[in-house]
Amino acid sequence: MMLGLKTMLIFGLGGPEILLIALVVLLLFGGAKIPELMRGLGKGVKSFKDGMKDIEDETKKADE
């Protein structure tokens, strides 16, 4: 969790900016849609990580 916060701070986003972005997202999508959006985002990140792991495994096999 802290890594995400540090990343946001690198981009120049502080507490008030993050709060404003969260409020805008809440207004645009509504409270009911946010869990669905986060679930989709989580699946996308998991799929990306799995793909990266597969590429890494294939690279190791090719080196052997």
mmCIF file as Biopython writes it, N, C-alpha, C and O atoms, coordinates in Angstrom:
data_model
#
loop_
_atom_site.group_PDB
_atom_site.id
_atom_site.type_symbol
_atom_site.label_atom_id
_atom_site.label_alt_id
_atom_site.label_comp_id
_atom_site.label_asym_id
_atom_site.label_entity_id
_atom_site.label_seq_id
_atom_site.pdbx_PDB_ins_code
_atom_site.Cartn_x
_atom_site.Cartn_y
_atom_site.Cartn_z
_atom_site.occupancy
_atom_site.B_iso_or_equiv
_atom_site.auth_seq_id
_atom_site.auth_asym_id
_atom_site.pdbx_PDB_model_num
ATOM 1   N N  . MET A ? 1  ? 0.822   -1.192  0.000   1.0 0.0 1  A 1 
ATOM 2   C CA . MET A ? 1  ? 0.000   0.000   0.000   1.0 0.0 1  A 1 
ATOM 3   C C  . MET A ? 1  ? 0.863   1.251   0.000   1.0 0.0 1  A 1 
ATOM 4   O O  . MET A ? 1  ? 0.543   2.229   -0.675  1.0 0.0 1  A 1 
ATOM 5   N N  . MET A ? 2  ? 1.948   1.223   0.749   1.0 0.0 2  A 1 
ATOM 6   C CA . MET A ? 2  ? 2.811   2.391   0.832   1.0 0.0 2  A 1 
ATOM 7   C C  . MET A ? 2  ? 3.513   2.654   -0.501  1.0 0.0 2  A 1 
ATOM 8   O O  . MET A ? 2  ? 3.780   3.808   -0.839  1.0 0.0 2  A 1 
ATOM 9   N N  . LEU A ? 3  ? 3.815   1.602   -1.256  1.0 0.0 3  A 1 
ATOM 10  C CA . LEU A ? 3  ? 4.470   1.791   -2.543  1.0 0.0 3  A 1 
ATOM 11  C C  . LEU A ? 3  ? 3.599   2.623   -3.459  1.0 0.0 3  A 1 
ATOM 12  O O  . LEU A ? 3  ? 4.100   3.516   -4.142  1.0 0.0 3  A 1 
ATOM 13  N N  . GLY A ? 4  ? 2.300   2.347   -3.489  1.0 0.0 4  A 1 
ATOM 14  C CA . GLY A ? 4  ? 1.379   3.117   -4.314  1.0 0.0 4  A 1 
ATOM 15  C C  . GLY A ? 4  ? 1.354   4.580   -3.905  1.0 0.0 4  A 1 
ATOM 16  O O  . GLY A ? 4  ? 1.305   5.470   -4.755  1.0 0.0 4  A 1 
ATOM 17  N N  . LEU A ? 5  ? 1.387   4.824   -2.605  1.0 0.0 5  A 1 
ATOM 18  C CA . LEU A ? 5  ? 1.380   6.195   -2.114  1.0 0.0 5  A 1 
ATOM 19  C C  . LEU A ? 5  ? 2.657   6.915   -2.519  1.0 0.0 5  A 1 
ATOM 20  O O  . LEU A ? 5  ? 2.607   8.074   -2.931  1.0 0.0 5  A 1 
ATOM 21  N N  . LYS A ? 6  ? 3.800   6.246   -2.410  1.0 0.0 6  A 1 
ATOM 22  C CA . LYS A ? 6  ? 5.066   6.863   -2.811  1.0 0.0 6  A 1 
ATOM 23  C C  . LYS A ? 6  ? 5.073   7.161   -4.299  1.0 0.0 6  A 1 
ATOM 24  O O  . LYS A ? 6  ? 5.586   8.197   -4.724  1.0 0.0 6  A 1 
ATOM 25  N N  . THR A ? 7  ? 4.509   6.265   -5.094  1.0 0.0 7  A 1 
ATOM 26  C CA . THR A ? 7  ? 4.440   6.478   -6.525  1.0 0.0 7  A 1 
ATOM 27  C C  . THR A ? 7  ? 3.605   7.708   -6.831  1.0 0.0 7  A 1 
ATOM 28  O O  . THR A ? 7  ? 3.978   8.510   -7.687  1.0 0.0 7  A 1 
ATOM 29  N N  . MET A ? 8  ? 2.483   7.870   -6.144  1.0 0.0 8  A 1 
ATOM 30  C CA . MET A ? 8  ? 1.640   9.034   -6.365  1.0 0.0 8  A 1 
ATOM 31  C C  . MET A ? 8  ? 2.377   10.313  -5.986  1.0 0.0 8  A 1 
ATOM 32  O O  . MET A ? 8  ? 2.238   11.333  -6.661  1.0 0.0 8  A 1 
ATOM 33  N N  . LEU A ? 9  ? 3.150   10.263  -4.922  1.0 0.0 9  A 1 
ATOM 34  C CA . LEU A ? 9  ? 3.869   11.449  -4.500  1.0 0.0 9  A 1 
ATOM 35  C C  . LEU A ? 9  ? 4.945   11.822  -5.511  1.0 0.0 9  A 1 
ATOM 36  O O  . LEU A ? 9  ? 5.268   12.999  -5.669  1.0 0.0 9  A 1 
ATOM 37  N N  . ILE A ? 10 ? 5.503   10.822  -6.200  1.0 0.0 10 A 1 
ATOM 38  C CA . ILE A ? 10 ? 6.504   11.101  -7.226  1.0 0.0 10 A 1 
ATOM 39  C C  . ILE A ? 10 ? 5.879   11.914  -8.356  1.0 0.0 10 A 1 
ATOM 40  O O  . ILE A ? 10 ? 6.534   12.790  -8.922  1.0 0.0 10 A 1 
ATOM 41  N N  . PHE A ? 11 ? 4.649   11.639  -8.684  1.0 0.0 11 A 1 
ATOM 42  C CA . PHE A ? 11 ? 3.977   12.353  -9.761  1.0 0.0 11 A 1 
ATOM 43  C C  . PHE A ? 11 ? 3.458   13.711  -9.313  1.0 0.0 11 A 1 
ATOM 44  O O  . PHE A ? 11 ? 2.752   14.382  -10.065 1.0 0.0 11 A 1 
ATOM 45  N N  . GLY A ? 12 ? 3.792   14.115  -8.121  1.0 0.0 12 A 1 
ATOM 46  C CA . GLY A ? 12 ? 3.391   15.428  -7.641  1.0 0.0 12 A 1 
ATOM 47  C C  . GLY A ? 12 ? 1.986   15.487  -7.082  1.0 0.0 12 A 1 
ATOM 48  O O  . GLY A ? 12 ? 1.423   16.571  -6.926  1.0 0.0 12 A 1 
ATOM 49  N N  . LEU A ? 13 ? 1.414   14.336  -6.779  1.0 0.0 13 A 1 
ATOM 50  C CA . LEU A ? 13 ? 0.071   14.314  -6.216  1.0 0.0 13 A 1 
ATOM 51  C C  . LEU A ? 13 ? 0.162   14.179  -4.702  1.0 0.0 13 A 1 
ATOM 52  O O  . LEU A ? 13 ? 0.749   13.227  -4.187  1.0 0.0 13 A 1 
ATOM 53  N N  . GLY A ? 14 ? -0.414  15.122  -4.011  1.0 0.0 14 A 1 
ATOM 54  C CA . GLY A ? 14 ? -0.450  15.066  -2.561  1.0 0.0 14 A 1 
ATOM 55  C C  . GLY A ? 14 ? -1.819  14.605  -2.085  1.0 0.0 14 A 1 
ATOM 56  O O  . GLY A ? 14 ? -2.638  14.151  -2.884  1.0 0.0 14 A 1 
ATOM 57  N N  . GLY A ? 15 ? -2.062  14.717  -0.811  1.0 0.0 15 A 1 
ATOM 58  C CA . GLY A ? 15 ? -3.321  14.291  -0.214  1.0 0.0 15 A 1 
ATOM 59  C C  . GLY A ? 15 ? -4.544  14.974  -0.794  1.0 0.0 15 A 1 
ATOM 60  O O  . GLY A ? 15 ? -5.504  14.295  -1.158  1.0 0.0 15 A 1 
ATOM 61  N N  . PRO A ? 16 ? -4.540  16.314  -0.893  1.0 0.0 16 A 1 
ATOM 62  C CA . PRO A ? 16 ? -5.734  16.985  -1.428  1.0 0.0 16 A 1 
ATOM 63  C C  . PRO A ? 16 ? -6.033  16.608  -2.885  1.0 0.0 16 A 1 
ATOM 64  O O  . PRO A ? 16 ? -7.195  16.472  -3.269  1.0 0.0 16 A 1 
ATOM 65  N N  . GLU A ? 17 ? -4.981  16.440  -3.688  1.0 0.0 17 A 1 
ATOM 66  C CA . GLU A ? 17 ? -5.200  16.078  -5.085  1.0 0.0 17 A 1 
ATOM 67  C C  . GLU A ? 17 ? -5.790  14.683  -5.211  1.0 0.0 17 A 1 
ATOM 68  O O  . GLU A ? 17 ? -6.696  14.460  -6.014  1.0 0.0 17 A 1 
ATOM 69  N N  . ILE A ? 18 ? -5.279  13.739  -4.416  1.0 0.0 18 A 1 
ATOM 70  C CA . ILE A ? 18 ? -5.790  12.365  -4.448  1.0 0.0 18 A 1 
ATOM 71  C C  . ILE A ? 18 ? -7.244  12.347  -3.981  1.0 0.0 18 A 1 
ATOM 72  O O  . ILE A ? 18 ? -8.071  11.635  -4.551  1.0 0.0 18 A 1 
ATOM 73  N N  . LEU A ? 19 ? -7.554  13.117  -2.960  1.0 0.0 19 A 1 
ATOM 74  C CA . LEU A ? 19 ? -8.932  13.205  -2.468  1.0 0.0 19 A 1 
ATOM 75  C C  . LEU A ? 19 ? -9.865  13.779  -3.535  1.0 0.0 19 A 1 
ATOM 76  O O  . LEU A ? 19 ? -10.985 13.297  -3.703  1.0 0.0 19 A 1 
ATOM 77  N N  . LEU A ? 20 ? -9.415  14.791  -4.245  1.0 0.0 20 A 1 
ATOM 78  C CA . LEU A ? 20 ? -10.214 15.388  -5.313  1.0 0.0 20 A 1 
ATOM 79  C C  . LEU A ? 20 ? -10.449 14.377  -6.442  1.0 0.0 20 A 1 
ATOM 80  O O  . LEU A ? 20 ? -11.562 14.273  -6.957  1.0 0.0 20 A 1 
ATOM 81  N N  . ILE A ? 21 ? -9.424  13.647  -6.821  1.0 0.0 21 A 1 
ATOM 82  C CA . ILE A ? 21 ? -9.569  12.629  -7.871  1.0 0.0 21 A 1 
ATOM 83  C C  . ILE A ? 21 ? -10.555 11.562  -7.430  1.0 0.0 21 A 1 
ATOM 84  O O  . ILE A ? 21 ? -11.407 11.147  -8.216  1.0 0.0 21 A 1 
ATOM 85  N N  . ALA A ? 22 ? -10.455 11.110  -6.184  1.0 0.0 22 A 1 
ATOM 86  C CA . ALA A ? 22 ? -11.376 10.090  -5.670  1.0 0.0 22 A 1 
ATOM 87  C C  . ALA A ? 22 ? -12.814 10.608  -5.680  1.0 0.0 22 A 1 
ATOM 88  O O  . ALA A ? 22 ? -13.738 9.865   -6.010  1.0 0.0 22 A 1 
ATOM 89  N N  . LEU A ? 23 ? -13.004 11.865  -5.325  1.0 0.0 23 A 1 
ATOM 90  C CA . LEU A ? 23 ? -14.343 12.455  -5.335  1.0 0.0 23 A 1 
ATOM 91  C C  . LEU A ? 23 ? -14.906 12.526  -6.750  1.0 0.0 23 A 1 
ATOM 92  O O  . LEU A ? 23 ? -16.081 12.224  -6.962  1.0 0.0 23 A 1 
ATOM 93  N N  . VAL A ? 24 ? -14.093 12.917  -7.712  1.0 0.0 24 A 1 
ATOM 94  C CA . VAL A ? 24 ? -14.543 12.988  -9.104  1.0 0.0 24 A 1 
ATOM 95  C C  . VAL A ? 24 ? -14.912 11.602  -9.611  1.0 0.0 24 A 1 
ATOM 96  O O  . VAL A ? 24 ? -15.929 11.442  -10.286 1.0 0.0 24 A 1 
ATOM 97  N N  . VAL A ? 25 ? -14.097 10.591  -9.293  1.0 0.0 25 A 1 
ATOM 98  C CA . VAL A ? 25 ? -14.399 9.215   -9.709  1.0 0.0 25 A 1 
ATOM 99  C C  . VAL A ? 25 ? -15.712 8.766   -9.083  1.0 0.0 25 A 1 
ATOM 100 O O  . VAL A ? 25 ? -16.532 8.136   -9.751  1.0 0.0 25 A 1 
ATOM 101 N N  . LEU A ? 26 ? -15.916 9.078   -7.829  1.0 0.0 26 A 1 
ATOM 102 C CA . LEU A ? 26 ? -17.163 8.709   -7.146  1.0 0.0 26 A 1 
ATOM 103 C C  . LEU A ? 26 ? -18.371 9.380   -7.810  1.0 0.0 26 A 1 
ATOM 104 O O  . LEU A ? 26 ? -19.415 8.751   -7.983  1.0 0.0 26 A 1 
ATOM 105 N N  . LEU A ? 27 ? -18.227 10.639  -8.174  1.0 0.0 27 A 1 
ATOM 106 C CA . LEU A ? 27 ? -19.328 11.343  -8.823  1.0 0.0 27 A 1 
ATOM 107 C C  . LEU A ? 27 ? -19.606 10.809  -10.233 1.0 0.0 27 A 1 
ATOM 108 O O  . LEU A ? 27 ? -20.761 10.724  -10.650 1.0 0.0 27 A 1 
ATOM 109 N N  . LEU A ? 28 ? -18.555 10.454  -10.957 1.0 0.0 28 A 1 
ATOM 110 C CA . LEU A ? 28 ? -18.735 9.971   -12.324 1.0 0.0 28 A 1 
ATOM 111 C C  . LEU A ? 28 ? -19.345 8.578   -12.382 1.0 0.0 28 A 1 
ATOM 112 O O  . LEU A ? 28 ? -20.244 8.319   -13.183 1.0 0.0 28 A 1 
ATOM 113 N N  . PHE A ? 29 ? -18.858 7.686   -11.535 1.0 0.0 29 A 1 
ATOM 114 C CA . PHE A ? 29 ? -19.262 6.287   -11.640 1.0 0.0 29 A 1 
ATOM 115 C C  . PHE A ? 29 ? -20.276 5.865   -10.594 1.0 0.0 29 A 1 
ATOM 116 O O  . PHE A ? 29 ? -20.943 4.846   -10.773 1.0 0.0 29 A 1 
ATOM 117 N N  . GLY A ? 30 ? -20.414 6.596   -9.531  1.0 0.0 30 A 1 
ATOM 118 C CA . GLY A ? 30 ? -21.348 6.219   -8.473  1.0 0.0 30 A 1 
ATOM 119 C C  . GLY A ? 30 ? -20.745 5.159   -7.571  1.0 0.0 30 A 1 
ATOM 120 O O  . GLY A ? 30 ? -19.825 4.445   -7.967  1.0 0.0 30 A 1 
ATOM 121 N N  . GLY A ? 31 ? -21.257 5.062   -6.379  1.0 0.0 31 A 1 
ATOM 122 C CA . GLY A ? 31 ? -20.716 4.145   -5.385  1.0 0.0 31 A 1 
ATOM 123 C C  . GLY A ? 31 ? -20.873 2.680   -5.750  1.0 0.0 31 A 1 
ATOM 124 O O  . GLY A ? 31 ? -20.053 1.856   -5.345  1.0 0.0 31 A 1 
ATOM 125 N N  . ALA A ? 32 ? -21.902 2.339   -6.501  1.0 0.0 32 A 1 
ATOM 126 C CA . ALA A ? 32 ? -22.151 0.937   -6.830  1.0 0.0 32 A 1 
ATOM 127 C C  . ALA A ? 32 ? -21.180 0.422   -7.892  1.0 0.0 32 A 1 
ATOM 128 O O  . ALA A ? 32 ? -20.868 -0.769  -7.908  1.0 0.0 32 A 1 
ATOM 129 N N  . LYS A ? 33 ? -20.702 1.285   -8.766  1.0 0.0 33 A 1 
ATOM 130 C CA . LYS A ? 33 ? -19.838 0.857   -9.862  1.0 0.0 33 A 1 
ATOM 131 C C  . LYS A ? 33 ? -18.372 0.740   -9.460  1.0 0.0 33 A 1 
ATOM 132 O O  . LYS A ? 33 ? -17.619 0.018   -10.114 1.0 0.0 33 A 1 
ATOM 133 N N  . ILE A ? 34 ? -17.950 1.421   -8.418  1.0 0.0 34 A 1 
ATOM 134 C CA . ILE A ? 34 ? -16.534 1.449   -8.054  1.0 0.0 34 A 1 
ATOM 135 C C  . ILE A ? 34 ? -15.996 0.060   -7.709  1.0 0.0 34 A 1 
ATOM 136 O O  . ILE A ? 34 ? -14.917 -0.282  -8.193  1.0 0.0 34 A 1 
ATOM 137 N N  . PRO A ? 35 ? -16.680 -0.767  -6.900  1.0 0.0 35 A 1 
ATOM 138 C CA . PRO A ? 35 ? -16.139 -2.109  -6.647  1.0 0.0 35 A 1 
ATOM 139 C C  . PRO A ? 35 ? -15.979 -2.932  -7.926  1.0 0.0 35 A 1 
ATOM 140 O O  . PRO A ? 35 ? -15.015 -3.684  -8.074  1.0 0.0 35 A 1 
ATOM 141 N N  . GLU A ? 36 ? -16.924 -2.783  -8.837  1.0 0.0 36 A 1 
ATOM 142 C CA . GLU A ? 36 ? -16.835 -3.500  -10.111 1.0 0.0 36 A 1 
ATOM 143 C C  . GLU A ? 36 ? -15.617 -3.025  -10.918 1.0 0.0 36 A 1 
ATOM 144 O O  . GLU A ? 36 ? -14.908 -3.837  -11.512 1.0 0.0 36 A 1 
ATOM 145 N N  . LEU A ? 37 ? -15.384 -1.732  -10.936 1.0 0.0 37 A 1 
ATOM 146 C CA . LEU A ? 37 ? -14.226 -1.186  -11.645 1.0 0.0 37 A 1 
ATOM 147 C C  . LEU A ? 37 ? -12.920 -1.663  -11.023 1.0 0.0 37 A 1 
ATOM 148 O O  . LEU A ? 37 ? -11.985 -2.025  -11.737 1.0 0.0 37 A 1 
ATOM 149 N N  . MET A ? 38 ? -12.853 -1.666  -9.701  1.0 0.0 38 A 1 
ATOM 150 C CA . MET A ? 38 ? -11.643 -2.114  -9.013  1.0 0.0 38 A 1 
ATOM 151 C C  . MET A ? 38 ? -11.398 -3.607  -9.232  1.0 0.0 38 A 1 
ATOM 152 O O  . MET A ? 38 ? -10.253 -4.040  -9.364  1.0 0.0 38 A 1 
ATOM 153 N N  . ARG A ? 39 ? -12.472 -4.386  -9.271  1.0 0.0 39 A 1 
ATOM 154 C CA . ARG A ? 39 ? -12.355 -5.820  -9.531  1.0 0.0 39 A 1 
ATOM 155 C C  . ARG A ? 39 ? -11.767 -6.044  -10.925 1.0 0.0 39 A 1 
ATOM 156 O O  . ARG A ? 39 ? -10.883 -6.882  -11.105 1.0 0.0 39 A 1 
ATOM 157 N N  . GLY A ? 40 ? -12.256 -5.303  -11.891 1.0 0.0 40 A 1 
ATOM 158 C CA . GLY A ? 40 ? -11.734 -5.405  -13.258 1.0 0.0 40 A 1 
ATOM 159 C C  . GLY A ? 40 ? -10.287 -4.973  -13.336 1.0 0.0 40 A 1 
ATOM 160 O O  . GLY A ? 40 ? -9.492  -5.590  -14.045 1.0 0.0 40 A 1 
ATOM 161 N N  . LEU A ? 41 ? -9.936  -3.922  -12.617 1.0 0.0 41 A 1 
ATOM 162 C CA . LEU A ? 41 ? -8.555  -3.460  -12.584 1.0 0.0 41 A 1 
ATOM 163 C C  . LEU A ? 41 ? -7.654  -4.514  -11.955 1.0 0.0 41 A 1 
ATOM 164 O O  . LEU A ? 41 ? -6.554  -4.768  -12.448 1.0 0.0 41 A 1 
ATOM 165 N N  . GLY A ? 42 ? -8.111  -5.126  -10.874 1.0 0.0 42 A 1 
ATOM 166 C CA . GLY A ? 42 ? -7.339  -6.182  -10.218 1.0 0.0 42 A 1 
ATOM 167 C C  . GLY A ? 42 ? -7.120  -7.373  -11.127 1.0 0.0 42 A 1 
ATOM 168 O O  . GLY A ? 42 ? -6.028  -7.940  -11.157 1.0 0.0 42 A 1 
ATOM 169 N N  . LYS A ? 43 ? -8.153  -7.760  -11.873 1.0 0.0 43 A 1 
ATOM 170 C CA . LYS A ? 43 ? -8.007  -8.875  -12.822 1.0 0.0 43 A 1 
ATOM 171 C C  . LYS A ? 43 ? -7.011  -8.522  -13.911 1.0 0.0 43 A 1 
ATOM 172 O O  . LYS A ? 43 ? -6.225  -9.368  -14.337 1.0 0.0 43 A 1 
ATOM 173 N N  . GLY A ? 44 ? -7.042  -7.287  -14.358 1.0 0.0 44 A 1 
ATOM 174 C CA . GLY A ? 44 ? -6.098  -6.847  -15.387 1.0 0.0 44 A 1 
ATOM 175 C C  . GLY A ? 44 ? -4.663  -6.879  -14.896 1.0 0.0 44 A 1 
ATOM 176 O O  . GLY A ? 44 ? -3.768  -7.320  -15.617 1.0 0.0 44 A 1 
ATOM 177 N N  . VAL A ? 45 ? -4.438  -6.418  -13.681 1.0 0.0 45 A 1 
ATOM 178 C CA . VAL A ? 45 ? -3.093  -6.429  -13.102 1.0 0.0 45 A 1 
ATOM 179 C C  . VAL A ? 45 ? -2.610  -7.864  -12.915 1.0 0.0 45 A 1 
ATOM 180 O O  . VAL A ? 45 ? -1.451  -8.170  -13.194 1.0 0.0 45 A 1 
ATOM 181 N N  . LYS A ? 46 ? -3.496  -8.748  -12.442 1.0 0.0 46 A 1 
ATOM 182 C CA . LYS A ? 46 ? -3.137  -10.156 -12.250 1.0 0.0 46 A 1 
ATOM 183 C C  . LYS A ? 46 ? -2.774  -10.796 -13.579 1.0 0.0 46 A 1 
ATOM 184 O O  . LYS A ? 46 ? -1.798  -11.541 -13.664 1.0 0.0 46 A 1 
ATOM 185 N N  . SER A ? 47 ? -3.545  -10.516 -14.608 1.0 0.0 47 A 1 
ATOM 186 C CA . SER A ? 47 ? -3.278  -11.057 -15.936 1.0 0.0 47 A 1 
ATOM 187 C C  . SER A ? 47 ? -1.932  -10.554 -16.455 1.0 0.0 47 A 1 
ATOM 188 O O  . SER A ? 47 ? -1.170  -11.322 -17.043 1.0 0.0 47 A 1 
ATOM 189 N N  . PHE A ? 48 ? -1.638  -9.289  -16.246 1.0 0.0 48 A 1 
ATOM 190 C CA . PHE A ? 48 ? -0.364  -8.723  -16.668 1.0 0.0 48 A 1 
ATOM 191 C C  . PHE A ? 48 ? 0.797   -9.402  -15.958 1.0 0.0 48 A 1 
ATOM 192 O O  . PHE A ? 48 ? 1.796   -9.753  -16.587 1.0 0.0 48 A 1 
ATOM 193 N N  . LYS A ? 49 ? 0.666   -9.588  -14.639 1.0 0.0 49 A 1 
ATOM 194 C CA . LYS A ? 49 ? 1.731   -10.238 -13.874 1.0 0.0 49 A 1 
ATOM 195 C C  . LYS A ? 49 ? 1.937   -11.679 -14.321 1.0 0.0 49 A 1 
ATOM 196 O O  . LYS A ? 49 ? 3.071   -12.147 -14.424 1.0 0.0 49 A 1 
ATOM 197 N N  . ASP A ? 50 ? 0.826   -12.391 -14.588 1.0 0.0 50 A 1 
ATOM 198 C CA . ASP A ? 50 ? 0.932   -13.766 -15.075 1.0 0.0 50 A 1 
ATOM 199 C C  . ASP A ? 50 ? 1.647   -13.806 -16.427 1.0 0.0 50 A 1 
ATOM 200 O O  . ASP A ? 50 ? 2.478   -14.683 -16.661 1.0 0.0 50 A 1 
ATOM 201 N N  . GLY A ? 51 ? 1.333   -12.880 -17.301 1.0 0.0 51 A 1 
ATOM 202 C CA . GLY A ? 51 ? 1.989   -12.808 -18.602 1.0 0.0 51 A 1 
ATOM 203 C C  . GLY A ? 51 ? 3.473   -12.528 -18.464 1.0 0.0 51 A 1 
ATOM 204 O O  . GLY A ? 51 ? 4.289   -13.121 -19.169 1.0 0.0 51 A 1 
ATOM 205 N N  . MET A ? 52 ? 3.824   -11.629 -17.562 1.0 0.0 52 A 1 
ATOM 206 C CA . MET A ? 52 ? 5.243   -11.321 -17.338 1.0 0.0 52 A 1 
ATOM 207 C C  . MET A ? 52 ? 5.981   -12.536 -16.786 1.0 0.0 52 A 1 
ATOM 208 O O  . MET A ? 52 ? 7.125   -12.793 -17.159 1.0 0.0 52 A 1 
ATOM 209 N N  . LYS A ? 53 ? 5.321   -13.288 -15.891 1.0 0.0 53 A 1 
ATOM 210 C CA . LYS A ? 53 ? 5.937   -14.483 -15.327 1.0 0.0 53 A 1 
ATOM 211 C C  . LYS A ? 53 ? 6.144   -15.536 -16.406 1.0 0.0 53 A 1 
ATOM 212 O O  . LYS A ? 53 ? 7.174   -16.209 -16.426 1.0 0.0 53 A 1 
ATOM 213 N N  . ASP A ? 54 ? 5.171   -15.685 -17.304 1.0 0.0 54 A 1 
ATOM 214 C CA . ASP A ? 54 ? 5.297   -16.645 -18.400 1.0 0.0 54 A 1 
ATOM 215 C C  . ASP A ? 54 ? 6.472   -16.288 -19.304 1.0 0.0 54 A 1 
ATOM 216 O O  . ASP A ? 54 ? 7.237   -17.162 -19.710 1.0 0.0 54 A 1 
ATOM 217 N N  . ILE A ? 55 ? 6.609   -15.014 -19.614 1.0 0.0 55 A 1 
ATOM 218 C CA . ILE A ? 55 ? 7.730   -14.568 -20.453 1.0 0.0 55 A 1 
ATOM 219 C C  . ILE A ? 55 ? 9.053   -14.835 -19.750 1.0 0.0 55 A 1 
ATOM 220 O O  . ILE A ? 55 ? 10.016  -15.276 -20.377 1.0 0.0 55 A 1 
ATOM 221 N N  . GLU A ? 56 ? 9.102   -14.569 -18.453 1.0 0.0 56 A 1 
ATOM 222 C CA . GLU A ? 56 ? 10.319  -14.804 -17.672 1.0 0.0 56 A 1 
ATOM 223 C C  . GLU A ? 56 ? 10.675  -16.294 -17.671 1.0 0.0 56 A 1 
ATOM 224 O O  . GLU A ? 56 ? 11.841  -16.659 -17.826 1.0 0.0 56 A 1 
ATOM 225 N N  . ASP A ? 57 ? 9.667   -17.148 -17.496 1.0 0.0 57 A 1 
ATOM 226 C CA . ASP A ? 57 ? 9.899   -18.596 -17.499 1.0 0.0 57 A 1 
ATOM 227 C C  . ASP A ? 57 ? 10.407  -19.058 -18.866 1.0 0.0 57 A 1 
ATOM 228 O O  . ASP A ? 57 ? 11.328  -19.872 -18.935 1.0 0.0 57 A 1 
ATOM 229 N N  . GLU A ? 58 ? 9.831   -18.559 -19.935 1.0 0.0 58 A 1 
ATOM 230 C CA . GLU A ? 58 ? 10.273  -18.938 -21.275 1.0 0.0 58 A 1 
ATOM 231 C C  . GLU A ? 58 ? 11.695  -18.471 -21.541 1.0 0.0 58 A 1 
ATOM 232 O O  . GLU A ? 58 ? 12.467  -19.167 -22.200 1.0 0.0 58 A 1 
ATOM 233 N N  . THR A ? 59 ? 12.042  -17.302 -21.033 1.0 0.0 59 A 1 
ATOM 234 C CA . THR A ? 59 ? 13.405  -16.796 -21.202 1.0 0.0 59 A 1 
ATOM 235 C C  . THR A ? 59 ? 14.397  -17.683 -20.469 1.0 0.0 59 A 1 
ATOM 236 O O  . THR A ? 59 ? 15.479  -17.959 -20.986 1.0 0.0 59 A 1 
ATOM 237 N N  . LYS A ? 60 ? 14.041  -18.132 -19.269 1.0 0.0 60 A 1 
ATOM 238 C CA . LYS A ? 60 ? 14.927  -19.015 -18.510 1.0 0.0 60 A 1 
ATOM 239 C C  . LYS A ? 60 ? 15.089  -20.353 -19.217 1.0 0.0 60 A 1 
ATOM 240 O O  . LYS A ? 60 ? 16.186  -20.911 -19.247 1.0 0.0 60 A 1 
ATOM 241 N N  . LYS A ? 61 ? 13.991  -20.879 -19.794 1.0 0.0 61 A 1 
ATOM 242 C CA . LYS A ? 61 ? 14.064  -22.147 -20.535 1.0 0.0 61 A 1 
ATOM 243 C C  . LYS A ? 61 ? 14.979  -22.011 -21.751 1.0 0.0 61 A 1 
ATOM 244 O O  . LYS A ? 61 ? 15.748  -22.923 -22.058 1.0 0.0 61 A 1 
ATOM 245 N N  . ALA A ? 62 ? 14.895  -20.873 -22.443 1.0 0.0 62 A 1 
ATOM 246 C CA . ALA A ? 62 ? 15.707  -20.657 -23.633 1.0 0.0 62 A 1 
ATOM 247 C C  . ALA A ? 62 ? 17.184  -20.558 -23.270 1.0 0.0 62 A 1 
ATOM 248 O O  . ALA A ? 62 ? 18.042  -20.952 -24.060 1.0 0.0 62 A 1 
ATOM 249 N N  . ASP A ? 63 ? 17.490  -20.037 -22.082 1.0 0.0 63 A 1 
ATOM 250 C CA . ASP A ? 63 ? 18.880  -19.900 -21.652 1.0 0.0 63 A 1 
ATOM 251 C C  . ASP A ? 63 ? 19.505  -21.237 -21.300 1.0 0.0 63 A 1 
ATOM 252 O O  . ASP A ? 63 ? 20.725  -21.391 -21.366 1.0 0.0 63 A 1 
ATOM 253 N N  . GLU A ? 64 ? 18.673  -22.211 -20.925 1.0 0.0 64 A 1 
ATOM 254 C CA . GLU A ? 64 ? 19.185  -23.518 -20.517 1.0 0.0 64 A 1 
ATOM 255 C C  . GLU A ? 64 ? 19.587  -24.315 -21.678 1.0 0.0 64 A 1 
ATOM 256 O O  . GLU A ? 64 ? 20.042  -25.448 -21.522 1.0 0.0 64 A 1 
#
